[in-house]
């Protein structure tokens, strides 16, 4: 019997980008073995996809409930140890909650749930189950983001004065201007996606990232969202002002109608000694900016980087590491936790990150609907 962690997957079949990302990431450090799952609600597509990727079909189940029921019949030494949830948003909570109640570890795509109340209930279930729960805010796995976090933690920027995240995409631009198309996509359907599209999809990445790298807590926000058309119930663009711990101010700008943009995620943190800037589309470059000194570019794999950064670097300097590597680092951290090995708490986002993200989404919509007013983010244990 393999000593690899037995992994089940929900969703992510067919040509899903997120599916191949998770499968490759799970294989990256030889820590996991995919043993089964439910890749698609249609049985023919489900079983066909399993065969396509070379999985035995004896543990490909017709639906989620059957997966849980049948896996629990197996000896503990054989059943799935962790399940990755890659389904549309509205399925995250019921699936994750049931998995935790039955003792499974969980890796969940973001946003973690569709409401803040669901997130808090999930948090309570996790405390009872005492299993491992990770949320895949993927970009936290990049080596140079981890270097950014460690440099700030070590005081190399001095007192933090400003935090800033910009996340621009253009993918929804061809959809939003066509009434039929915008009515058909699940991303713009509140019943499947929750109350927010842009803030819920990419704004949460920016919110979590700023807290992750800066070590600050975002305490209150003021949001101005853009829906573009009266019949569209979901934001597709927005700006959020931030007030953080230590009296630090900041801003998050997000858009899915930034025409021509692909996946432009830029993170900037400024202290009274120096500033750091990172761009997702060029993830191997971390820019260190200091008054009166030339711009310095830090890159992965060099000995000047932190242990956390180097632990997430697989290749020698000069070899690009990308989003697959970033997700792989998150899976690697989860494997350490499942195996009860020592790990840095920056190795994977937790249920607290996911819960704060849900609170951020709801508070952003609340702020906008109440006339662009300041609202507080709750502090969680």
mmCIF file of C-alpha atoms in Angstrom:
data_model
loop_
_atom_site.group_PDB
_atom_site.id
_atom_site.type_symbol
_atom_site.label_atom_id
_atom_site.label_comp_id
_atom_site.label_asym_id
_atom_site.label_seq_id
_atom_site.Cartn_x
_atom_site.Cartn_y
_atom_site.Cartn_z
ATOM 1 C CA UNK A 1 0.000 0.000 0.000
ATOM 2 C CA UNK A 2 1.332 3.423 -0.961
ATOM 3 C CA UNK A 3 2.161 5.786 1.888
ATOM 4 C CA UNK A 4 0.906 8.732 -0.157
ATOM 5 C CA UNK A 5 -2.103 10.712 1.084
ATOM 6 C CA UNK A 6 -5.276 9.329 -0.495
ATOM 7 C CA UNK A 7 -7.020 12.179 -2.317
ATOM 8 C CA UNK A 8 -10.570 12.434 -3.644
ATOM 9 C CA UNK A 9 -11.746 15.193 -5.984
ATOM 10 C CA UNK A 10 -15.184 16.777 -6.410
ATOM 11 C CA UNK A 11 -15.668 18.667 -9.684
ATOM 12 C CA UNK A 12 -12.871 19.792 -11.978
ATOM 13 C CA UNK A 13 -13.650 17.414 -14.829
ATOM 14 C CA UNK A 14 -13.605 18.018 -18.577
ATOM 15 C CA UNK A 15 -11.624 21.033 -19.724
ATOM 16 C CA UNK A 16 -11.734 22.751 -16.313
ATOM 17 C CA UNK A 17 -8.619 24.882 -15.736
ATOM 18 C CA UNK A 18 -8.992 24.575 -11.992
ATOM 19 C CA UNK A 19 -9.220 20.778 -12.265
ATOM 20 C CA UNK A 20 -5.906 20.262 -14.027
ATOM 21 C CA UNK A 21 -4.302 22.848 -11.735
ATOM 22 C CA UNK A 22 -5.262 20.861 -8.637
ATOM 23 C CA UNK A 23 -4.366 17.487 -10.129
ATOM 24 C CA UNK A 24 -0.909 18.609 -11.212
ATOM 25 C CA UNK A 25 -0.355 20.419 -7.892
ATOM 26 C CA UNK A 26 -1.257 17.334 -5.885
ATOM 27 C CA UNK A 27 1.298 15.253 -7.808
ATOM 28 C CA UNK A 28 4.077 17.829 -7.649
ATOM 29 C CA UNK A 29 5.849 16.755 -4.459
ATOM 30 C CA UNK A 30 4.824 13.060 -4.568
ATOM 31 C CA UNK A 31 2.676 13.522 -1.471
ATOM 32 C CA UNK A 32 -0.761 12.516 -2.817
ATOM 33 C CA UNK A 33 -2.434 9.803 -4.848
ATOM 34 C CA UNK A 34 -5.825 10.493 -6.457
ATOM 35 C CA UNK A 35 -7.992 7.471 -5.648
ATOM 36 C CA UNK A 36 -11.419 8.588 -6.857
ATOM 37 C CA UNK A 37 -14.107 11.217 -6.780
ATOM 38 C CA UNK A 38 -17.023 12.771 -8.633
ATOM 39 C CA UNK A 39 -15.768 14.870 -11.542
ATOM 40 C CA UNK A 40 -19.100 15.665 -13.175
ATOM 41 C CA UNK A 41 -22.797 15.316 -12.203
ATOM 42 C CA UNK A 42 -23.443 13.549 -15.518
ATOM 43 C CA UNK A 43 -22.436 9.902 -15.052
ATOM 44 C CA UNK A 44 -21.188 9.319 -18.600
ATOM 45 C CA UNK A 45 -19.013 12.428 -18.465
ATOM 46 C CA UNK A 46 -17.884 11.538 -14.952
ATOM 47 C CA UNK A 47 -16.763 7.982 -15.692
ATOM 48 C CA UNK A 48 -15.429 8.956 -19.108
ATOM 49 C CA UNK A 49 -13.206 11.629 -17.617
ATOM 50 C CA UNK A 50 -11.853 9.243 -14.974
ATOM 51 C CA UNK A 51 -10.867 6.808 -17.729
ATOM 52 C CA UNK A 52 -9.358 9.643 -19.745
ATOM 53 C CA UNK A 53 -6.959 10.585 -16.943
ATOM 54 C CA UNK A 54 -6.152 6.954 -16.171
ATOM 55 C CA UNK A 55 -7.960 6.435 -12.874
ATOM 56 C CA UNK A 56 -9.454 3.091 -11.808
ATOM 57 C CA UNK A 57 -13.230 3.419 -11.930
ATOM 58 C CA UNK A 58 -14.137 1.431 -8.803
ATOM 59 C CA UNK A 59 -14.103 4.607 -6.688
ATOM 60 C CA UNK A 60 -15.696 6.976 -9.184
ATOM 61 C CA UNK A 61 -19.085 7.662 -7.625
ATOM 62 C CA UNK A 62 -22.398 8.788 -9.120
ATOM 63 C CA UNK A 63 -22.752 11.699 -6.672
ATOM 64 C CA UNK A 64 -21.270 13.272 -3.563
ATOM 65 C CA UNK A 65 -23.500 11.536 -1.018
ATOM 66 C CA UNK A 66 -22.624 8.146 -2.477
ATOM 67 C CA UNK A 67 -18.919 9.014 -2.245
ATOM 68 C CA UNK A 68 -19.170 9.736 1.480
ATOM 69 C CA UNK A 69 -21.339 6.680 2.159
ATOM 70 C CA UNK A 70 -19.116 4.240 0.268
ATOM 71 C CA UNK A 71 -15.803 5.662 1.484
ATOM 72 C CA UNK A 72 -16.920 5.323 5.111
ATOM 73 C CA UNK A 73 -17.494 1.600 4.500
ATOM 74 C CA UNK A 74 -13.802 1.164 3.711
ATOM 75 C CA UNK A 75 -11.182 0.537 6.413
ATOM 76 C CA UNK A 76 -9.618 3.785 7.611
ATOM 77 C CA UNK A 77 -6.312 2.695 6.093
ATOM 78 C CA UNK A 78 -7.918 2.661 2.625
ATOM 79 C CA UNK A 79 -10.488 5.459 2.575
ATOM 80 C CA UNK A 80 -9.873 8.952 1.242
ATOM 81 C CA UNK A 81 -7.955 11.087 3.725
ATOM 82 C CA UNK A 82 -8.606 14.439 2.083
ATOM 83 C CA UNK A 83 -11.112 15.663 -0.501
ATOM 84 C CA UNK A 84 -10.632 18.665 -2.800
ATOM 85 C CA UNK A 85 -13.800 20.650 -3.585
ATOM 86 C CA UNK A 86 -13.603 22.248 -7.047
ATOM 87 C CA UNK A 87 -17.341 22.654 -7.699
ATOM 88 C CA UNK A 88 -19.349 25.869 -8.272
ATOM 89 C CA UNK A 89 -19.573 28.074 -5.178
ATOM 90 C CA UNK A 90 -23.044 27.059 -3.962
ATOM 91 C CA UNK A 91 -21.888 23.464 -3.389
ATOM 92 C CA UNK A 92 -18.835 24.348 -1.289
ATOM 93 C CA UNK A 93 -20.576 24.623 2.079
ATOM 94 C CA UNK A 94 -22.816 21.519 2.040
ATOM 95 C CA UNK A 95 -19.986 19.364 0.716
ATOM 96 C CA UNK A 96 -17.309 20.704 3.056
ATOM 97 C CA UNK A 97 -19.567 20.546 6.094
ATOM 98 C CA UNK A 98 -20.554 16.928 5.497
ATOM 99 C CA UNK A 99 -16.957 15.914 4.823
ATOM 100 C CA UNK A 100 -15.778 17.503 8.069
ATOM 101 C CA UNK A 101 -18.616 15.913 10.033
ATOM 102 C CA UNK A 102 -17.417 12.529 8.781
ATOM 103 C CA UNK A 103 -13.753 13.075 9.602
ATOM 104 C CA UNK A 104 -12.317 13.941 6.185
ATOM 105 C CA UNK A 105 -9.663 16.613 5.691
ATOM 106 C CA UNK A 106 -10.727 19.235 3.129
ATOM 107 C CA UNK A 107 -9.070 21.421 0.490
ATOM 108 C CA UNK A 108 -11.643 23.924 -0.798
ATOM 109 C CA UNK A 109 -11.664 26.382 -3.670
ATOM 110 C CA UNK A 110 -12.553 30.009 -2.924
ATOM 111 C CA UNK A 111 -14.814 31.672 -2.111
ATOM 112 C CA UNK A 112 -15.163 29.114 0.664
ATOM 113 C CA UNK A 113 -18.975 29.383 0.914
ATOM 114 C CA UNK A 114 -21.713 31.640 -0.462
ATOM 115 C CA UNK A 115 -22.462 33.430 2.844
ATOM 116 C CA UNK A 116 -20.613 34.543 5.953
ATOM 117 C CA UNK A 117 -23.065 32.604 8.151
ATOM 118 C CA UNK A 118 -22.210 29.397 6.286
ATOM 119 C CA UNK A 119 -18.520 30.133 6.793
ATOM 120 C CA UNK A 120 -18.997 30.524 10.547
ATOM 121 C CA UNK A 121 -20.961 27.261 10.711
ATOM 122 C CA UNK A 122 -18.173 25.528 8.803
ATOM 123 C CA UNK A 123 -15.643 26.941 11.244
ATOM 124 C CA UNK A 124 -17.642 25.469 14.155
ATOM 125 C CA UNK A 125 -17.804 22.068 12.431
ATOM 126 C CA UNK A 126 -14.041 22.086 11.874
ATOM 127 C CA UNK A 127 -13.381 22.783 15.564
ATOM 128 C CA UNK A 128 -15.376 19.656 16.436
ATOM 129 C CA UNK A 129 -13.825 17.465 13.742
ATOM 130 C CA UNK A 130 -10.222 18.522 14.464
ATOM 131 C CA UNK A 131 -9.240 17.797 10.873
ATOM 132 C CA UNK A 132 -7.258 19.943 8.428
ATOM 133 C CA UNK A 133 -8.984 22.541 6.252
ATOM 134 C CA UNK A 134 -7.301 24.634 3.547
ATOM 135 C CA UNK A 135 -8.671 27.287 1.179
ATOM 136 C CA UNK A 136 -6.858 27.641 -2.119
ATOM 137 C CA UNK A 137 -5.954 31.300 -2.295
ATOM 138 C CA UNK A 138 -3.482 30.054 -4.845
ATOM 139 C CA UNK A 139 -1.185 33.034 -5.157
ATOM 140 C CA UNK A 140 0.014 32.749 -1.548
ATOM 141 C CA UNK A 141 2.054 29.752 -2.718
ATOM 142 C CA UNK A 142 4.389 31.728 -4.986
ATOM 143 C CA UNK A 143 7.988 31.706 -3.639
ATOM 144 C CA UNK A 144 8.419 35.467 -4.023
ATOM 145 C CA UNK A 145 5.105 36.215 -2.298
ATOM 146 C CA UNK A 146 6.380 34.105 0.589
ATOM 147 C CA UNK A 147 9.628 36.051 0.460
ATOM 148 C CA UNK A 148 7.617 39.278 0.564
ATOM 149 C CA UNK A 149 5.759 38.043 3.664
ATOM 150 C CA UNK A 150 8.960 37.083 5.472
ATOM 151 C CA UNK A 151 10.746 40.349 4.661
ATOM 152 C CA UNK A 152 7.831 42.354 6.045
ATOM 153 C CA UNK A 153 7.584 40.075 9.088
ATOM 154 C CA UNK A 154 11.290 40.641 9.755
ATOM 155 C CA UNK A 155 10.865 44.421 9.636
ATOM 156 C CA UNK A 156 12.878 45.030 6.454
ATOM 157 C CA UNK A 157 10.320 47.584 5.220
ATOM 158 C CA UNK A 158 10.102 49.343 8.559
ATOM 159 C CA UNK A 159 6.720 50.605 9.754
ATOM 160 C CA UNK A 160 4.056 49.762 7.172
ATOM 161 C CA UNK A 161 2.404 52.909 5.778
ATOM 162 C CA UNK A 162 0.339 51.787 2.779
ATOM 163 C CA UNK A 163 -1.004 48.565 1.260
ATOM 164 C CA UNK A 164 -2.381 48.298 -2.269
ATOM 165 C CA UNK A 165 -3.743 45.498 -4.470
ATOM 166 C CA UNK A 166 -5.018 45.722 -8.021
ATOM 167 C CA UNK A 167 -6.639 42.718 -9.693
ATOM 168 C CA UNK A 168 -7.809 43.363 -13.261
ATOM 169 C CA UNK A 169 -9.276 40.893 -15.747
ATOM 170 C CA UNK A 170 -11.258 41.398 -18.941
ATOM 171 C CA UNK A 171 -12.893 37.987 -19.349
ATOM 172 C CA UNK A 172 -16.465 39.049 -18.599
ATOM 173 C CA UNK A 173 -16.401 41.970 -21.048
ATOM 174 C CA UNK A 174 -17.707 39.906 -24.024
ATOM 175 C CA UNK A 175 -20.473 38.459 -21.807
ATOM 176 C CA UNK A 176 -21.765 41.392 -19.783
ATOM 177 C CA UNK A 177 -22.930 43.455 -22.786
ATOM 178 C CA UNK A 178 -25.127 40.627 -24.139
ATOM 179 C CA UNK A 179 -28.331 40.226 -22.087
ATOM 180 C CA UNK A 180 -28.760 36.561 -23.017
ATOM 181 C CA UNK A 181 -25.148 35.677 -22.210
ATOM 182 C CA UNK A 182 -25.071 37.515 -18.881
ATOM 183 C CA UNK A 183 -28.266 35.737 -17.866
ATOM 184 C CA UNK A 184 -26.798 32.326 -18.693
ATOM 185 C CA UNK A 185 -23.405 32.315 -16.936
ATOM 186 C CA UNK A 186 -23.360 30.864 -13.406
ATOM 187 C CA UNK A 187 -20.841 33.483 -12.283
ATOM 188 C CA UNK A 188 -23.585 36.128 -12.587
ATOM 189 C CA UNK A 189 -26.276 33.980 -10.944
ATOM 190 C CA UNK A 190 -26.619 34.762 -7.209
ATOM 191 C CA UNK A 191 -28.156 31.334 -6.542
ATOM 192 C CA UNK A 192 -24.971 29.619 -7.708
ATOM 193 C CA UNK A 193 -22.273 32.225 -7.094
ATOM 194 C CA UNK A 194 -23.422 34.122 -3.995
ATOM 195 C CA UNK A 195 -24.059 37.843 -3.726
ATOM 196 C CA UNK A 196 -20.939 38.992 -5.564
ATOM 197 C CA UNK A 197 -19.129 38.171 -8.785
ATOM 198 C CA UNK A 198 -16.015 40.360 -9.016
ATOM 199 C CA UNK A 199 -15.368 40.912 -5.298
ATOM 200 C CA UNK A 200 -16.325 37.308 -4.538
ATOM 201 C CA UNK A 201 -14.153 35.836 -7.282
ATOM 202 C CA UNK A 202 -10.990 37.957 -7.382
ATOM 203 C CA UNK A 203 -11.499 40.598 -4.695
ATOM 204 C CA UNK A 204 -11.154 37.904 -2.031
ATOM 205 C CA UNK A 205 -7.739 36.994 -3.467
ATOM 206 C CA UNK A 206 -6.639 40.612 -3.022
ATOM 207 C CA UNK A 207 -8.102 40.865 0.502
ATOM 208 C CA UNK A 208 -6.435 37.653 1.669
ATOM 209 C CA UNK A 209 -3.150 38.498 -0.046
ATOM 210 C CA UNK A 210 -2.806 41.897 1.611
ATOM 211 C CA UNK A 211 -3.384 40.391 5.050
ATOM 212 C CA UNK A 212 -1.066 37.482 4.235
ATOM 213 C CA UNK A 213 1.949 39.524 3.159
ATOM 214 C CA UNK A 214 1.547 42.523 5.466
ATOM 215 C CA UNK A 215 0.634 40.767 8.704
ATOM 216 C CA UNK A 216 -2.040 43.443 9.220
ATOM 217 C CA UNK A 217 -5.750 42.931 9.755
ATOM 218 C CA UNK A 218 -8.172 44.863 7.580
ATOM 219 C CA UNK A 219 -10.590 46.327 10.137
ATOM 220 C CA UNK A 220 -13.067 48.364 8.070
ATOM 221 C CA UNK A 221 -13.848 49.014 4.407
ATOM 222 C CA UNK A 222 -15.719 51.394 2.108
ATOM 223 C CA UNK A 223 -16.780 49.936 -1.238
ATOM 224 C CA UNK A 224 -17.989 51.398 -4.530
ATOM 225 C CA UNK A 225 -19.125 48.621 -6.864
ATOM 226 C CA UNK A 226 -20.159 48.638 -10.533
ATOM 227 C CA UNK A 227 -22.984 46.454 -11.920
ATOM 228 C CA UNK A 228 -23.109 48.205 -15.322
ATOM 229 C CA UNK A 229 -26.680 47.111 -16.184
ATOM 230 C CA UNK A 230 -29.841 47.326 -14.066
ATOM 231 C CA UNK A 231 -30.819 43.707 -14.718
ATOM 232 C CA UNK A 232 -27.374 42.456 -13.650
ATOM 233 C CA UNK A 233 -27.465 41.525 -9.953
ATOM 234 C CA UNK A 234 -23.731 40.873 -9.568
ATOM 235 C CA UNK A 235 -20.846 43.351 -9.379
ATOM 236 C CA UNK A 236 -18.268 43.066 -12.151
ATOM 237 C CA UNK A 237 -15.973 45.904 -11.057
ATOM 238 C CA UNK A 238 -15.233 47.741 -7.834
ATOM 239 C CA UNK A 239 -12.944 49.808 -5.631
ATOM 240 C CA UNK A 240 -12.614 49.215 -1.879
ATOM 241 C CA UNK A 241 -10.879 51.577 0.562
ATOM 242 C CA UNK A 242 -9.253 49.916 3.561
ATOM 243 C CA UNK A 243 -8.539 50.865 7.156
ATOM 244 C CA UNK A 244 -6.197 48.407 8.818
ATOM 245 C CA UNK A 245 -4.610 47.695 12.164
ATOM 246 C CA UNK A 246 -1.766 50.046 13.203
ATOM 247 C CA UNK A 247 -3.635 52.918 11.504
ATOM 248 C CA UNK A 248 -2.524 51.764 8.039
ATOM 249 C CA UNK A 249 -4.649 52.732 5.018
ATOM 250 C CA UNK A 250 -4.973 50.896 1.740
ATOM 251 C CA UNK A 251 -7.024 50.157 -1.360
ATOM 252 C CA UNK A 252 -8.218 47.178 -3.397
ATOM 253 C CA UNK A 253 -9.160 47.777 -7.061
ATOM 254 C CA UNK A 254 -10.813 44.885 -8.881
ATOM 255 C CA UNK A 255 -12.357 44.553 -12.316
ATOM 256 C CA UNK A 256 -13.534 41.873 -14.728
ATOM 257 C CA UNK A 257 -14.334 44.430 -17.457
ATOM 258 C CA UNK A 258 -10.774 45.743 -17.809
ATOM 259 C CA UNK A 259 -10.732 45.217 -21.561
ATOM 260 C CA UNK A 260 -7.700 43.310 -22.799
ATOM 261 C CA UNK A 261 -6.393 42.402 -19.346
ATOM 262 C CA UNK A 262 -5.705 38.741 -18.725
ATOM 263 C CA UNK A 263 -4.858 38.153 -15.049
ATOM 264 C CA UNK A 264 -3.180 41.316 -13.834
ATOM 265 C CA UNK A 265 -2.808 40.924 -10.065
ATOM 266 C CA UNK A 266 -0.401 43.444 -8.534
ATOM 267 C CA UNK A 267 0.427 43.628 -4.816
ATOM 268 C CA UNK A 268 2.288 46.549 -3.227
ATOM 269 C CA UNK A 269 3.300 47.212 0.382
ATOM 270 C CA UNK A 270 5.121 50.370 1.446
ATOM 271 C CA UNK A 271 6.978 50.939 4.710
ATOM 272 C CA UNK A 272 8.940 53.917 6.008
ATOM 273 C CA UNK A 273 12.212 52.191 5.028
ATOM 274 C CA UNK A 274 11.318 50.467 1.736
ATOM 275 C CA UNK A 275 8.565 49.194 -0.509
ATOM 276 C CA UNK A 276 7.880 45.848 -2.207
ATOM 277 C CA UNK A 277 5.949 45.196 -5.418
ATOM 278 C CA UNK A 278 4.935 41.886 -7.033
ATOM 279 C CA UNK A 279 3.053 41.174 -10.273
ATOM 280 C CA UNK A 280 1.336 37.822 -10.836
ATOM 281 C CA UNK A 281 1.987 37.835 -14.575
ATOM 282 C CA UNK A 282 5.735 38.063 -13.809
ATOM 283 C CA UNK A 283 5.778 36.107 -10.533
ATOM 284 C CA UNK A 284 9.529 35.432 -10.319
ATOM 285 C CA UNK A 285 10.320 39.117 -9.784
ATOM 286 C CA UNK A 286 9.917 40.829 -6.415
ATOM 287 C CA UNK A 287 10.799 44.507 -6.650
ATOM 288 C CA UNK A 288 12.504 46.111 -3.637
ATOM 289 C CA UNK A 289 12.261 49.921 -3.689
ATOM 290 C CA UNK A 290 14.271 52.185 -1.364
ATOM 291 C CA UNK A 291 14.690 55.965 -1.330
ATOM 292 C CA UNK A 292 17.975 57.039 -2.896
ATOM 293 C CA UNK A 293 18.936 53.545 -4.026
ATOM 294 C CA UNK A 294 18.612 51.689 -7.333
ATOM 295 C CA UNK A 295 15.635 49.386 -7.800
ATOM 296 C CA UNK A 296 16.528 45.830 -6.746
ATOM 297 C CA UNK A 297 14.932 42.714 -8.218
ATOM 298 C CA UNK A 298 14.798 39.609 -6.013
ATOM 299 C CA UNK A 299 14.270 36.223 -7.678
ATOM 300 C CA UNK A 300 13.462 32.696 -6.421
ATOM 301 C CA UNK A 301 15.999 29.996 -5.639
ATOM 302 C CA UNK A 302 18.792 32.224 -4.335
ATOM 303 C CA UNK A 303 20.311 31.806 -0.882
ATOM 304 C CA UNK A 304 19.325 35.354 0.090
ATOM 305 C CA UNK A 305 15.691 34.256 0.239
ATOM 306 C CA UNK A 306 13.896 33.066 3.381
ATOM 307 C CA UNK A 307 13.457 29.425 4.381
ATOM 308 C CA UNK A 308 9.733 29.688 3.604
ATOM 309 C CA UNK A 309 10.459 30.955 0.091
ATOM 310 C CA UNK A 310 13.166 28.365 -0.565
ATOM 311 C CA UNK A 311 10.970 25.533 0.709
ATOM 312 C CA UNK A 312 8.494 26.459 -2.034
ATOM 313 C CA UNK A 313 11.167 26.619 -4.766
ATOM 314 C CA UNK A 314 11.825 23.434 -6.736
ATOM 315 C CA UNK A 315 14.123 24.683 -9.490
ATOM 316 C CA UNK A 316 17.517 26.415 -9.680
ATOM 317 C CA UNK A 317 17.585 30.203 -10.156
ATOM 318 C CA UNK A 318 16.566 31.323 -13.647
ATOM 319 C CA UNK A 319 13.951 28.602 -14.172
ATOM 320 C CA UNK A 320 10.431 30.053 -14.082
ATOM 321 C CA UNK A 321 8.036 28.823 -11.411
ATOM 322 C CA UNK A 322 4.375 29.488 -12.085
ATOM 323 C CA UNK A 323 0.828 28.963 -10.899
ATOM 324 C CA UNK A 324 1.065 25.156 -10.882
ATOM 325 C CA UNK A 325 4.049 25.455 -8.558
ATOM 326 C CA UNK A 326 2.167 27.928 -6.382
ATOM 327 C CA UNK A 327 -0.791 25.581 -5.937
ATOM 328 C CA UNK A 328 1.637 22.695 -5.428
ATOM 329 C CA UNK A 329 3.192 24.534 -2.499
ATOM 330 C CA UNK A 330 -0.228 24.850 -0.862
ATOM 331 C CA UNK A 331 -0.857 21.120 -1.314
ATOM 332 C CA UNK A 332 2.595 20.443 0.119
ATOM 333 C CA UNK A 333 1.789 22.470 3.237
ATOM 334 C CA UNK A 334 -1.528 20.675 3.692
ATOM 335 C CA UNK A 335 0.281 17.334 3.402
ATOM 336 C CA UNK A 336 2.586 18.348 6.252
ATOM 337 C CA UNK A 337 -0.420 19.229 8.409
ATOM 338 C CA UNK A 338 -2.242 15.974 7.598
ATOM 339 C CA UNK A 339 0.907 13.971 8.359
ATOM 340 C CA UNK A 340 1.375 15.971 11.592
ATOM 341 C CA UNK A 341 4.768 17.256 10.474
ATOM 342 C CA UNK A 342 6.140 20.683 11.501
ATOM 343 C CA UNK A 343 5.139 23.438 9.081
ATOM 344 C CA UNK A 344 5.174 27.219 8.751
ATOM 345 C CA UNK A 345 1.707 28.708 9.210
ATOM 346 C CA UNK A 346 2.267 30.647 5.993
ATOM 347 C CA UNK A 347 2.262 27.431 3.947
ATOM 348 C CA UNK A 348 -1.482 27.294 3.299
ATOM 349 C CA UNK A 349 -4.540 29.508 3.855
ATOM 350 C CA UNK A 350 -6.858 28.238 6.593
ATOM 351 C CA UNK A 351 -10.565 28.308 7.318
ATOM 352 C CA UNK A 352 -10.019 31.630 9.116
ATOM 353 C CA UNK A 353 -8.754 33.127 5.854
ATOM 354 C CA UNK A 354 -11.784 31.734 4.048
ATOM 355 C CA UNK A 355 -14.189 33.019 6.687
ATOM 356 C CA UNK A 356 -12.669 36.509 6.693
ATOM 357 C CA UNK A 357 -12.937 36.459 2.912
ATOM 358 C CA UNK A 358 -16.671 35.772 3.125
ATOM 359 C CA UNK A 359 -17.110 38.577 5.650
ATOM 360 C CA UNK A 360 -15.228 40.894 3.274
ATOM 361 C CA UNK A 361 -17.540 40.014 0.366
ATOM 362 C CA UNK A 362 -20.715 40.680 2.334
ATOM 363 C CA UNK A 363 -19.385 43.864 3.922
ATOM 364 C CA UNK A 364 -18.289 45.216 0.517
ATOM 365 C CA UNK A 365 -21.806 44.709 -0.869
ATOM 366 C CA UNK A 366 -23.327 46.165 2.324
ATOM 367 C CA UNK A 367 -21.086 49.232 2.126
ATOM 368 C CA UNK A 368 -22.040 49.853 -1.493
ATOM 369 C CA UNK A 369 -25.776 49.310 -1.004
ATOM 370 C CA UNK A 370 -25.881 51.622 2.023
ATOM 371 C CA UNK A 371 -24.428 54.529 0.053
ATOM 372 C CA UNK A 372 -20.670 53.813 0.107
ATOM 373 C CA UNK A 373 -20.229 53.944 3.888
ATOM 374 C CA UNK A 374 -17.561 52.535 6.191
ATOM 375 C CA UNK A 375 -18.402 49.112 7.652
ATOM 376 C CA UNK A 376 -16.403 46.932 10.036
ATOM 377 C CA UNK A 377 -14.857 43.526 9.305
ATOM 378 C CA UNK A 378 -15.434 41.123 12.195
ATOM 379 C CA UNK A 379 -12.424 39.784 14.056
ATOM 380 C CA UNK A 380 -12.377 35.984 14.346
ATOM 381 C CA UNK A 381 -10.650 33.709 16.819
#
